[in-house]
């Protein structure tokens, strides 16, 4: 890439290109964007965002545009949103959210609207949720979650409901989960995980179940079955890791890469989970130990790794994993 960055987002566009947006770099918050073209293996500059930010979210809308919301920048927690139009290479301001936040989640609902939930802002951990309607450029309040949290995950289930998992509230790590039903605007409690966790991953499997991996100080994994509201233990990863990524491959297996150990060691190792056998197997290591990077599945089944941090260095490099 042209710019070293971490805490950014990477979004697969309908064209097959990947839009990398904002983040934190060698000096400060970034407003720059770049696009990667897998067909030519080239990075090209894209228009700058209107607001520099990191720890934001980016969601591909049904229109093919990209909604970026909230995050952290100047002068602090952000409520602003903007939309990128790939056909014009333009960023345009969208309506701001009611509540400034970062470390939140954003999920495209089946309706085409976007659910933003929880996160951290003023005066601390948030339980509030908001829904963005792209057709009207409006944010509307949604029902608040039962438990305020940040550093959680949110997964769209096959039912169209959204499963929020774990995270942290104040000084406590969470095992609690909640499910949002957009048709009724209701949050309902789901079964707790067996292990509290934060900075973990959650991946929707082809079976409709959800695989949760790792998190702070754990190598354990569990699988959630929405049809029974039950968590079941899965095989442990070979390495304890948090701040890693999990990518569903075309084979239905899950690729885990990088992250940090409990002692703060950056990892280059990768492993692959096979849901049909409940087994982990080692995969090729990355070229550089990484955390705070992105992993994006491409249309041909490969996985693009961009940016991140290794030791105290922000990276502009990219890597490609070929299953």
CSV table of C-alpha atoms in Angstrom, one decimal:
chain,number,residue,atom,x,y,z
A,1,UNK,CA,0.0,0.0,0.0
A,2,UNK,CA,1.1,3.6,-0.3
A,3,UNK,CA,0.4,4.3,3.4
A,4,UNK,CA,1.3,2.2,6.4
A,5,UNK,CA,-1.8,1.7,8.6
A,6,UNK,CA,-3.5,-0.3,11.3
A,7,UNK,CA,-7.0,-0.3,12.9
A,8,UNK,CA,-8.3,0.3,9.3
A,9,UNK,CA,-11.1,-1.4,7.4
A,10,UNK,CA,-11.0,-3.4,4.2
A,11,UNK,CA,-14.2,-3.9,2.2
A,12,UNK,CA,-14.7,-6.2,-0.8
A,13,UNK,CA,-16.5,-4.2,-3.5
A,14,UNK,CA,-18.8,-5.6,-6.1
A,15,UNK,CA,-16.1,-5.0,-8.7
A,16,UNK,CA,-13.9,-7.5,-6.9
A,17,UNK,CA,-11.5,-4.8,-5.8
A,18,UNK,CA,-10.8,-4.1,-2.1
A,19,UNK,CA,-11.3,-0.7,-0.5
A,20,UNK,CA,-9.0,0.1,2.4
A,21,UNK,CA,-10.1,3.0,4.5
A,22,UNK,CA,-8.6,5.3,7.2
A,23,UNK,CA,-6.9,3.8,10.3
A,24,UNK,CA,-4.0,4.9,12.3
A,25,UNK,CA,-0.5,5.4,10.8
A,26,UNK,CA,3.0,6.5,11.6
A,27,UNK,CA,1.9,10.0,12.6
A,28,UNK,CA,-1.8,10.2,13.4
A,29,UNK,CA,-5.3,9.3,12.4
A,30,UNK,CA,-5.7,8.7,8.6
A,31,UNK,CA,-8.3,9.9,6.1
A,32,UNK,CA,-6.6,8.3,3.1
A,33,UNK,CA,-8.1,5.4,1.2
A,34,UNK,CA,-6.6,2.9,-1.3
A,35,UNK,CA,-8.0,0.2,-3.6
A,36,UNK,CA,-6.5,-3.1,-4.4
A,37,UNK,CA,-7.1,-4.8,-7.8
A,38,UNK,CA,-6.5,-8.6,-7.6
A,39,UNK,CA,-6.5,-8.9,-11.4
A,40,UNK,CA,-3.4,-6.7,-11.7
A,41,UNK,CA,-2.0,-7.0,-8.1
A,42,UNK,CA,-1.9,-3.2,-7.9
A,43,UNK,CA,-2.8,-0.6,-5.3
A,44,UNK,CA,-4.3,2.7,-6.5
A,45,UNK,CA,-5.1,5.8,-4.4
A,46,UNK,CA,-8.8,6.5,-3.8
A,47,UNK,CA,-10.3,9.8,-2.7
A,48,UNK,CA,-9.7,10.8,0.9
A,49,UNK,CA,-12.4,10.5,3.5
A,50,UNK,CA,-14.0,13.7,4.9
A,51,UNK,CA,-12.9,12.7,8.4
A,52,UNK,CA,-9.8,11.0,9.6
A,53,UNK,CA,-10.6,8.0,11.9
A,54,UNK,CA,-9.7,4.6,13.2
A,55,UNK,CA,-11.6,1.8,15.1
A,56,UNK,CA,-14.5,2.6,12.7
A,57,UNK,CA,-16.7,0.2,10.8
A,58,UNK,CA,-17.3,-0.2,7.1
A,59,UNK,CA,-20.3,-2.0,5.5
A,60,UNK,CA,-21.0,-2.7,1.9
A,61,UNK,CA,-24.5,-1.6,1.1
A,62,UNK,CA,-26.9,-3.2,-1.3
A,63,UNK,CA,-26.3,-0.2,-3.7
A,64,UNK,CA,-22.6,-1.2,-3.9
A,65,UNK,CA,-21.6,1.9,-1.9
A,66,UNK,CA,-19.7,1.6,1.4
A,67,UNK,CA,-21.0,3.1,4.7
A,68,UNK,CA,-18.3,4.1,7.2
A,69,UNK,CA,-19.5,5.0,10.7
A,70,UNK,CA,-18.1,6.4,13.9
A,71,UNK,CA,-14.7,5.5,15.3
A,72,UNK,CA,-12.1,7.7,17.0
A,73,UNK,CA,-10.4,10.8,15.6
A,74,UNK,CA,-10.2,14.5,16.3
A,75,UNK,CA,-11.5,15.7,18.8
A,76,UNK,CA,-12.3,12.2,20.2
A,77,UNK,CA,-15.2,9.8,19.8
A,78,UNK,CA,-17.0,10.3,16.5
A,79,UNK,CA,-20.6,10.1,15.6
A,80,UNK,CA,-20.1,11.1,11.9
A,81,UNK,CA,-20.7,8.8,9.0
A,82,UNK,CA,-19.7,8.9,5.3
A,83,UNK,CA,-20.5,6.9,2.2
A,84,UNK,CA,-18.0,5.9,-0.6
A,85,UNK,CA,-19.3,5.6,-4.1
A,86,UNK,CA,-16.9,3.4,-6.1
A,87,UNK,CA,-18.3,4.4,-9.5
A,88,UNK,CA,-17.4,8.1,-8.8
A,89,UNK,CA,-14.5,7.6,-6.4
A,90,UNK,CA,-16.2,10.0,-4.0
A,91,UNK,CA,-16.8,10.2,-0.3
A,92,UNK,CA,-19.9,12.0,0.8
A,93,UNK,CA,-21.0,12.9,4.3
A,94,UNK,CA,-24.0,11.0,5.7
A,95,UNK,CA,-26.2,11.9,8.6
A,96,UNK,CA,-24.4,11.5,11.9
A,97,UNK,CA,-25.4,9.0,14.5
A,98,UNK,CA,-27.0,10.0,17.8
A,99,UNK,CA,-24.2,8.6,19.9
A,100,UNK,CA,-20.5,8.9,19.2
A,101,UNK,CA,-18.7,5.5,19.6
A,102,UNK,CA,-15.9,3.3,18.7
A,103,UNK,CA,-15.2,-0.4,19.2
A,104,UNK,CA,-18.8,-0.9,18.1
A,105,UNK,CA,-20.1,-3.4,15.5
A,106,UNK,CA,-22.1,-2.7,12.2
A,107,UNK,CA,-24.1,-5.4,10.4
A,108,UNK,CA,-26.0,-5.2,7.1
A,109,UNK,CA,-29.5,-6.5,7.8
A,110,UNK,CA,-31.7,-8.4,5.3
A,111,UNK,CA,-33.7,-5.2,4.9
A,112,UNK,CA,-30.7,-3.3,3.5
A,113,UNK,CA,-30.5,-1.2,6.7
A,114,UNK,CA,-27.4,-1.3,8.9
A,115,UNK,CA,-27.5,-2.1,12.7
A,116,UNK,CA,-24.8,-0.5,14.8
A,117,UNK,CA,-24.6,-1.8,18.4
A,118,UNK,CA,-22.8,-1.0,21.6
A,119,UNK,CA,-19.2,0.1,21.7
A,120,UNK,CA,-17.4,2.7,23.8
A,121,UNK,CA,-18.1,6.4,24.0
A,122,UNK,CA,-19.2,9.0,26.5
A,123,UNK,CA,-19.6,8.3,29.4
A,124,UNK,CA,-18.2,4.7,29.0
A,125,UNK,CA,-19.4,1.4,27.7
A,126,UNK,CA,-22.6,1.7,25.6
A,127,UNK,CA,-25.7,-0.4,25.4
A,128,UNK,CA,-27.4,1.7,22.7
A,129,UNK,CA,-28.1,0.7,19.2
A,130,UNK,CA,-29.0,2.6,16.0
A,131,UNK,CA,-30.2,1.6,12.6
A,132,UNK,CA,-29.2,3.4,9.4
A,133,UNK,CA,-31.6,3.6,6.5
A,134,UNK,CA,-29.6,4.2,3.3
A,135,UNK,CA,-32.7,5.1,1.2
A,136,UNK,CA,-33.5,8.0,3.6
A,137,UNK,CA,-30.0,8.8,4.9
A,138,UNK,CA,-31.4,8.5,8.4
A,139,UNK,CA,-30.2,7.0,11.7
A,140,UNK,CA,-33.0,5.8,13.9
A,141,UNK,CA,-32.8,4.6,17.5
A,142,UNK,CA,-33.2,0.9,18.1
A,143,UNK,CA,-33.9,-0.8,21.4
A,144,UNK,CA,-30.8,-0.8,23.7
A,145,UNK,CA,-29.1,-4.0,24.6
A,146,UNK,CA,-29.5,-5.5,28.1
A,147,UNK,CA,-25.7,-5.3,28.8
A,148,UNK,CA,-23.4,-2.4,27.8
A,149,UNK,CA,-20.3,-3.7,26.0
A,150,UNK,CA,-17.4,-3.1,23.6
A,151,UNK,CA,-14.8,-5.4,22.0
A,152,UNK,CA,-17.7,-7.8,21.1
A,153,UNK,CA,-18.6,-9.5,17.8
A,154,UNK,CA,-21.9,-9.3,15.8
A,155,UNK,CA,-22.9,-12.0,13.3
A,156,UNK,CA,-25.9,-12.1,11.0
A,157,UNK,CA,-27.6,-15.5,11.3
A,158,UNK,CA,-29.4,-17.3,8.5
A,159,UNK,CA,-32.7,-16.3,10.2
A,160,UNK,CA,-31.9,-12.6,9.7
A,161,UNK,CA,-31.4,-12.1,13.4
A,162,UNK,CA,-28.1,-10.7,14.8
A,163,UNK,CA,-26.1,-12.6,17.4
A,164,UNK,CA,-23.8,-10.4,19.6
A,165,UNK,CA,-21.2,-12.3,21.5
A,166,UNK,CA,-19.0,-11.5,24.5
A,167,UNK,CA,-16.8,-8.4,24.9
A,168,UNK,CA,-16.2,-6.4,28.0
A,169,UNK,CA,-18.1,-4.1,30.3
A,170,UNK,CA,-16.1,-1.9,32.7
A,171,UNK,CA,-13.5,-4.2,34.2
A,172,UNK,CA,-15.4,-7.4,33.5
A,173,UNK,CA,-15.1,-9.7,30.5
A,174,UNK,CA,-18.4,-11.1,29.3
A,175,UNK,CA,-19.7,-14.6,28.4
A,176,UNK,CA,-23.2,-13.2,27.8
A,177,UNK,CA,-24.8,-13.1,24.4
A,178,UNK,CA,-27.9,-11.3,23.0
A,179,UNK,CA,-29.9,-11.7,19.8
A,180,UNK,CA,-31.5,-8.8,17.9
A,181,UNK,CA,-34.7,-9.3,15.9
A,182,UNK,CA,-35.1,-6.5,13.4
A,183,UNK,CA,-38.7,-7.5,12.7
A,184,UNK,CA,-39.7,-6.6,16.3
A,185,UNK,CA,-36.8,-4.3,17.3
A,186,UNK,CA,-36.1,-6.5,20.3
A,187,UNK,CA,-33.0,-7.8,22.0
A,188,UNK,CA,-33.3,-11.2,23.7
A,189,UNK,CA,-30.8,-13.0,25.8
A,190,UNK,CA,-29.1,-16.0,24.3
A,191,UNK,CA,-27.3,-18.7,26.2
A,192,UNK,CA,-24.0,-17.7,27.7
A,193,UNK,CA,-20.7,-19.0,26.3
A,194,UNK,CA,-18.8,-21.4,28.5
A,195,UNK,CA,-15.9,-19.0,28.6
A,196,UNK,CA,-15.7,-15.2,29.0
A,197,UNK,CA,-13.8,-13.7,26.0
A,198,UNK,CA,-13.0,-10.4,24.3
A,199,UNK,CA,-11.0,-9.6,21.1
A,200,UNK,CA,-12.2,-13.0,19.8
A,201,UNK,CA,-13.7,-13.9,16.4
A,202,UNK,CA,-17.1,-15.2,15.4
A,203,UNK,CA,-17.6,-16.8,12.0
A,204,UNK,CA,-20.9,-18.0,10.4
A,205,UNK,CA,-20.3,-21.5,9.2
A,206,UNK,CA,-22.0,-23.1,6.1
A,207,UNK,CA,-24.1,-25.1,8.6
A,208,UNK,CA,-25.7,-21.9,10.0
A,209,UNK,CA,-23.8,-22.4,13.3
A,210,UNK,CA,-21.3,-19.9,14.6
A,211,UNK,CA,-17.7,-20.7,15.4
A,212,UNK,CA,-16.1,-18.5,18.1
A,213,UNK,CA,-12.3,-18.7,18.5
A,214,UNK,CA,-9.8,-17.5,21.1
A,215,UNK,CA,-9.8,-14.1,22.7
A,216,UNK,CA,-7.8,-12.7,25.5
A,217,UNK,CA,-5.7,-15.4,27.2
A,218,UNK,CA,-7.7,-18.4,25.7
A,219,UNK,CA,-7.1,-20.9,22.9
A,220,UNK,CA,-10.6,-22.5,23.4
A,221,UNK,CA,-13.3,-22.5,20.8
A,222,UNK,CA,-17.0,-23.0,20.9
A,223,UNK,CA,-19.9,-23.4,18.5
A,224,UNK,CA,-23.3,-21.8,18.8
A,225,UNK,CA,-26.4,-23.6,17.3
A,226,UNK,CA,-29.2,-21.0,16.7
A,227,UNK,CA,-31.7,-23.8,16.3
A,228,UNK,CA,-31.3,-24.9,19.9
A,229,UNK,CA,-29.7,-21.8,21.5
A,230,UNK,CA,-26.9,-24.0,22.7
A,231,UNK,CA,-23.1,-23.6,22.9
A,232,UNK,CA,-20.9,-26.7,22.5
A,233,UNK,CA,-17.2,-26.9,22.9
A,234,UNK,CA,-15.0,-27.2,19.8
A,235,UNK,CA,-11.4,-28.3,19.7
A,236,UNK,CA,-8.9,-25.9,21.0
A,237,UNK,CA,-6.6,-23.9,18.6
A,238,UNK,CA,-3.0,-24.9,18.8
A,239,UNK,CA,-2.0,-21.3,19.9
A,240,UNK,CA,-3.6,-18.9,22.4
A,241,UNK,CA,-4.4,-15.8,20.5
A,242,UNK,CA,-6.5,-12.6,20.5
A,243,UNK,CA,-6.6,-9.7,18.0
A,244,UNK,CA,-6.5,-12.3,15.2
A,245,UNK,CA,-8.7,-12.7,12.2
A,246,UNK,CA,-11.0,-15.6,11.1
A,247,UNK,CA,-11.9,-16.0,7.4
A,248,UNK,CA,-14.5,-18.5,6.0
A,249,UNK,CA,-12.9,-20.2,3.0
A,250,UNK,CA,-14.7,-21.5,-0.1
A,251,UNK,CA,-14.2,-25.0,1.2
A,252,UNK,CA,-16.2,-24.2,4.3
A,253,UNK,CA,-13.1,-24.4,6.5
A,254,UNK,CA,-12.0,-21.4,8.6
A,255,UNK,CA,-8.6,-19.8,8.4
A,256,UNK,CA,-7.2,-18.2,11.6
A,257,UNK,CA,-4.1,-15.9,11.2
A,258,UNK,CA,-1.9,-13.8,13.4
A,259,UNK,CA,-2.8,-12.0,16.5
A,260,UNK,CA,-1.2,-11.6,19.9
A,261,UNK,CA,-0.3,-14.0,22.7
A,262,UNK,CA,-1.2,-13.1,26.4
A,263,UNK,CA,2.4,-11.9,26.8
A,264,UNK,CA,2.0,-9.5,23.8
A,265,UNK,CA,4.0,-11.6,21.3
A,266,UNK,CA,3.0,-10.9,17.7
A,267,UNK,CA,2.1,-14.1,15.8
A,268,UNK,CA,2.8,-15.1,12.2
A,269,UNK,CA,1.3,-18.6,12.5
A,270,UNK,CA,-2.0,-19.7,10.9
A,271,UNK,CA,-4.3,-22.6,11.4
A,272,UNK,CA,-7.3,-24.0,9.7
A,273,UNK,CA,-10.5,-25.4,11.3
A,274,UNK,CA,-12.5,-28.1,9.6
A,275,UNK,CA,-16.1,-28.1,10.9
A,276,UNK,CA,-16.7,-31.6,9.5
A,277,UNK,CA,-14.1,-33.2,11.7
A,278,UNK,CA,-13.7,-30.6,14.5
A,279,UNK,CA,-10.0,-30.5,13.9
A,280,UNK,CA,-7.4,-27.8,13.7
A,281,UNK,CA,-4.4,-28.1,11.4
A,282,UNK,CA,-1.4,-25.9,10.9
A,283,UNK,CA,-1.4,-23.7,7.8
A,284,UNK,CA,1.4,-21.7,6.2
A,285,UNK,CA,2.7,-18.9,8.3
A,286,UNK,CA,2.5,-15.3,7.2
A,287,UNK,CA,5.6,-13.5,6.2
A,288,UNK,CA,5.4,-11.1,9.1
A,289,UNK,CA,4.0,-11.5,12.7
A,290,UNK,CA,0.9,-9.3,12.7
A,291,UNK,CA,-2.0,-7.8,14.8
A,292,UNK,CA,-4.5,-5.1,14.1
A,293,UNK,CA,-4.6,-5.9,10.4
A,294,UNK,CA,-7.4,-7.0,8.0
A,295,UNK,CA,-8.1,-10.2,6.2
A,296,UNK,CA,-10.5,-10.1,3.3
A,297,UNK,CA,-11.8,-13.1,1.3
A,298,UNK,CA,-11.6,-12.4,-2.4
A,299,UNK,CA,-13.9,-13.7,-5.1
A,300,UNK,CA,-11.5,-16.4,-6.3
A,301,UNK,CA,-11.1,-17.9,-2.8
A,302,UNK,CA,-7.8,-16.3,-1.8
A,303,UNK,CA,-7.4,-14.1,1.3
A,304,UNK,CA,-5.9,-10.6,1.2
A,305,UNK,CA,-4.0,-9.5,4.4
A,306,UNK,CA,-3.4,-5.7,4.6
A,307,UNK,CA,-1.4,-3.5,6.9
A,308,UNK,CA,-1.3,-4.0,10.7
A,309,UNK,CA,1.4,-3.7,13.4
A,310,UNK,CA,4.4,-5.9,14.1
A,311,UNK,CA,6.3,-5.0,17.2
A,312,UNK,CA,6.2,-1.2,17.2
A,313,UNK,CA,6.0,-0.8,13.4
A,314,UNK,CA,3.0,0.2,11.3
A,315,UNK,CA,3.0,-1.7,8.0
A,316,UNK,CA,2.1,-0.9,4.4
A,317,UNK,CA,2.7,-4.4,3.2
A,318,UNK,CA,0.1,-6.9,2.0
A,319,UNK,CA,0.1,-10.7,1.7
A,320,UNK,CA,-2.1,-13.2,-0.1
A,321,UNK,CA,-3.1,-16.6,1.2
A,322,UNK,CA,-3.9,-19.2,-1.4
A,323,UNK,CA,-5.7,-22.2,0.1
